[in-house]
Short mmCIF file of C-alpha atoms in Angstrom, two decimals:
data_model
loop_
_atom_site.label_atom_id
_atom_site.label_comp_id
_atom_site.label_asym_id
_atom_site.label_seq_id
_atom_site.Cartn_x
_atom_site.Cartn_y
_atom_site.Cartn_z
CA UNK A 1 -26.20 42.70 47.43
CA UNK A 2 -27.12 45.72 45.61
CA UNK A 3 -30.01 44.54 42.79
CA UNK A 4 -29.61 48.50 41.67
CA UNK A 5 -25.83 48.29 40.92
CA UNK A 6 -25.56 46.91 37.47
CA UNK A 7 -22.95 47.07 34.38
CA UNK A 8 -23.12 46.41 30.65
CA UNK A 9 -20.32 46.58 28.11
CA UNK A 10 -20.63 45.99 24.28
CA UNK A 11 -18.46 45.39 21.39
CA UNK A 12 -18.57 44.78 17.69
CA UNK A 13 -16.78 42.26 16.47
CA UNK A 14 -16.09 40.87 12.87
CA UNK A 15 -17.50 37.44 12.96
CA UNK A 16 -20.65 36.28 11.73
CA UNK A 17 -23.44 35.95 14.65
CA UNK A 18 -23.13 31.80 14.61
CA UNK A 19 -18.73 31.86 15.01
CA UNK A 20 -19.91 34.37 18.08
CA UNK A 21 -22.05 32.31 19.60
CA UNK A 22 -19.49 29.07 19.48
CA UNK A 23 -16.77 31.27 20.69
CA UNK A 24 -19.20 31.49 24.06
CA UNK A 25 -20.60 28.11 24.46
CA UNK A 26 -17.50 26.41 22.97
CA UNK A 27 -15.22 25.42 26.41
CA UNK A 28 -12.37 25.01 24.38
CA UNK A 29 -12.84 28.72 23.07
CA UNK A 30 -13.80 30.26 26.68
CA UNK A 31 -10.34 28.81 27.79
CA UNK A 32 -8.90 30.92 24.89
CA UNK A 33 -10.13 34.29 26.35
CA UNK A 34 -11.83 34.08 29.97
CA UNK A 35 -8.87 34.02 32.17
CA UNK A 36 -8.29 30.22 31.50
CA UNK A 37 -11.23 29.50 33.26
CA UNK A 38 -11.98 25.83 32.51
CA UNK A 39 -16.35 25.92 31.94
CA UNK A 40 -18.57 23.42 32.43
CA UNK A 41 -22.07 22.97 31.23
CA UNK A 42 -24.38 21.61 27.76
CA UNK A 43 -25.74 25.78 27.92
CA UNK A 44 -29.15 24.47 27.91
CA UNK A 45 -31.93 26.29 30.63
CA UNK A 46 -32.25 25.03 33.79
CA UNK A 47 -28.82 23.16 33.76
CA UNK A 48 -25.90 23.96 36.11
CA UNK A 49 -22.66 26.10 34.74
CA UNK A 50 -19.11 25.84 36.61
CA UNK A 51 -16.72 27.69 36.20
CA UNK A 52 -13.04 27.01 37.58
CA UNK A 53 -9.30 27.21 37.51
CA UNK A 54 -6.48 29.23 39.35
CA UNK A 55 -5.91 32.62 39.65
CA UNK A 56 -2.87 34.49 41.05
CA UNK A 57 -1.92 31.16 42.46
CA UNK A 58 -5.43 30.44 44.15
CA UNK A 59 -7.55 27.50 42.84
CA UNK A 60 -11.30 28.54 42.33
CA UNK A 61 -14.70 27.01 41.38
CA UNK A 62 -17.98 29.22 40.70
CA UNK A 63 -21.43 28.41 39.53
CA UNK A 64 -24.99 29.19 38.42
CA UNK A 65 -27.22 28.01 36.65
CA UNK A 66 -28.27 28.74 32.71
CA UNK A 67 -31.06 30.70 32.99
CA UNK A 68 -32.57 31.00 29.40
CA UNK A 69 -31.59 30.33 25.78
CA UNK A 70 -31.61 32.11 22.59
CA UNK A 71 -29.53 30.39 20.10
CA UNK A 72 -27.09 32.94 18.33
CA UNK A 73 -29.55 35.74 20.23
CA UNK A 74 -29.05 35.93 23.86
CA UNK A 75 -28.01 33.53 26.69
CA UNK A 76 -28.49 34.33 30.44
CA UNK A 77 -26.73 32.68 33.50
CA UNK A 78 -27.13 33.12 37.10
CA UNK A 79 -23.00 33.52 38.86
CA UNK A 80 -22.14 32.43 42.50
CA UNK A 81 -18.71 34.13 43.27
CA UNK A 82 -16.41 31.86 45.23
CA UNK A 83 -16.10 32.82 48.51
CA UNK A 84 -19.67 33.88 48.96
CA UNK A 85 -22.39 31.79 50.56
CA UNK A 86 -24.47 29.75 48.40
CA UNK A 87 -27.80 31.99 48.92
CA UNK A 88 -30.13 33.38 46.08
CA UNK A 89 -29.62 36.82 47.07
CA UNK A 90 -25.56 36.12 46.12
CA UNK A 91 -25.95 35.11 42.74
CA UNK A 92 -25.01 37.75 39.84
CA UNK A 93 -27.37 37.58 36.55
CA UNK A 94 -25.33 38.08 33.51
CA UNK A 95 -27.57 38.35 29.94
CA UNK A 96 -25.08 37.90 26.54
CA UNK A 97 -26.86 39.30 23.65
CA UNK A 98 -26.10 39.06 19.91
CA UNK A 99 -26.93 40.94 17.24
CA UNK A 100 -25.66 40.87 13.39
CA UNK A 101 -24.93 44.32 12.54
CA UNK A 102 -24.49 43.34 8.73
CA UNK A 103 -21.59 42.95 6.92
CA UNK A 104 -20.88 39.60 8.90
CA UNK A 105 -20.59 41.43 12.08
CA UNK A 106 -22.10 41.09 15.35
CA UNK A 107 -22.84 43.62 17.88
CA UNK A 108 -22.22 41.55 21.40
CA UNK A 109 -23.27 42.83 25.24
CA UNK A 110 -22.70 41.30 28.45
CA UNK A 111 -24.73 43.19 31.29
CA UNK A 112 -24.56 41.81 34.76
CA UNK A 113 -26.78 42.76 38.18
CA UNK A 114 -26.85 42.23 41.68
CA UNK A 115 -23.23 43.45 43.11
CA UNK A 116 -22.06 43.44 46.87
CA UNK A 117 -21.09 47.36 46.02
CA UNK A 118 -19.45 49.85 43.69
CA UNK A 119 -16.08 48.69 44.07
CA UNK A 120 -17.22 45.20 43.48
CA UNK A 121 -19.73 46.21 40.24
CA UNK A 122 -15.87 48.06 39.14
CA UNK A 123 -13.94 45.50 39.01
CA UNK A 124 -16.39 43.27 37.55
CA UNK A 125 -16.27 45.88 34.53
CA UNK A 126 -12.58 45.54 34.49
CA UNK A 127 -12.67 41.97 34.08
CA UNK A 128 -15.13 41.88 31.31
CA UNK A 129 -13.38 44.63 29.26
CA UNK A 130 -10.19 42.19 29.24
CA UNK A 131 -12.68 39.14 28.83
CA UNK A 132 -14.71 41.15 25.65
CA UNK A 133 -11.35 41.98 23.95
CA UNK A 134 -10.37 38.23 24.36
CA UNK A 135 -13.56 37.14 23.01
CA UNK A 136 -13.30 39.91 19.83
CA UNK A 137 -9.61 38.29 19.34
CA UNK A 138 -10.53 34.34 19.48
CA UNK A 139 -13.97 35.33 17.51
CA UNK A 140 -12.01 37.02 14.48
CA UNK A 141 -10.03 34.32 13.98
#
């Protein structure tokens, strides 16, 4: 894993900071926009995340663990990929961060580290361009 390879991808959205910050904790929400990715966890630090479902016909489960806290601020998570062994050096870390911008909206990133390689740290940018337009659709609401 490459701890030098790392992405980060923002957004504004017009929500208020707290509707946000449901629309990322809330599983029902995540559903909405992350790929139909079923997640499991009470988001508090030191507690376990899953994340699972099927995609293109293949069942998957992932997991980490949430790493720290900031209510309507920032919430970090480390992210096992399935298929790779369960090994510290394997685990992504992916920060959100939230900030009002005024006006009831909120500037969001998601920046994540540690990637087997370039084409790997690529797609993972894909995926969270579609995910952060999902998230901006279900938060607007």
């Amino acid at each position: 894993m490459d701890k030098q390879l790392k992405l980060s991808e923002s957004i504004s959205i017009n929500a208020p900071v707290s509707k946000v910050w449901a629309a990322i904790t809330d599983k029902s929400l995540i559903k909405e926009y992350f790929f139909g990715t079923d997640v499991i966890s009470d988001w508090k630090a030191g507690s376990p995340v899953t994340w699972s479902g099927e995609w293109e016909g293949q069942r998957y489960e992932e997991k980490g663990e949430v790493l720290a806290v900031e209510k309507d601020k920032q919430l970090s998570f480390s992210y096992l990929s399935s298929g790779k062994e369960d090994k510290p050096e394997n685990y992504s870390i992916i920060v959100y961060t939230l900030s009002s911008n005024g006006n009831g909206t909120t500037g969001f990133t998601v920046s994540q580290e540690n990637f087997a390689d370039q084409q790997a740290c690529d797609h993972s940018r894909s995926n969270w361009r579609q995910v952060l337009a999902g998230l901006k659709q279900v938060a607007e609401k």
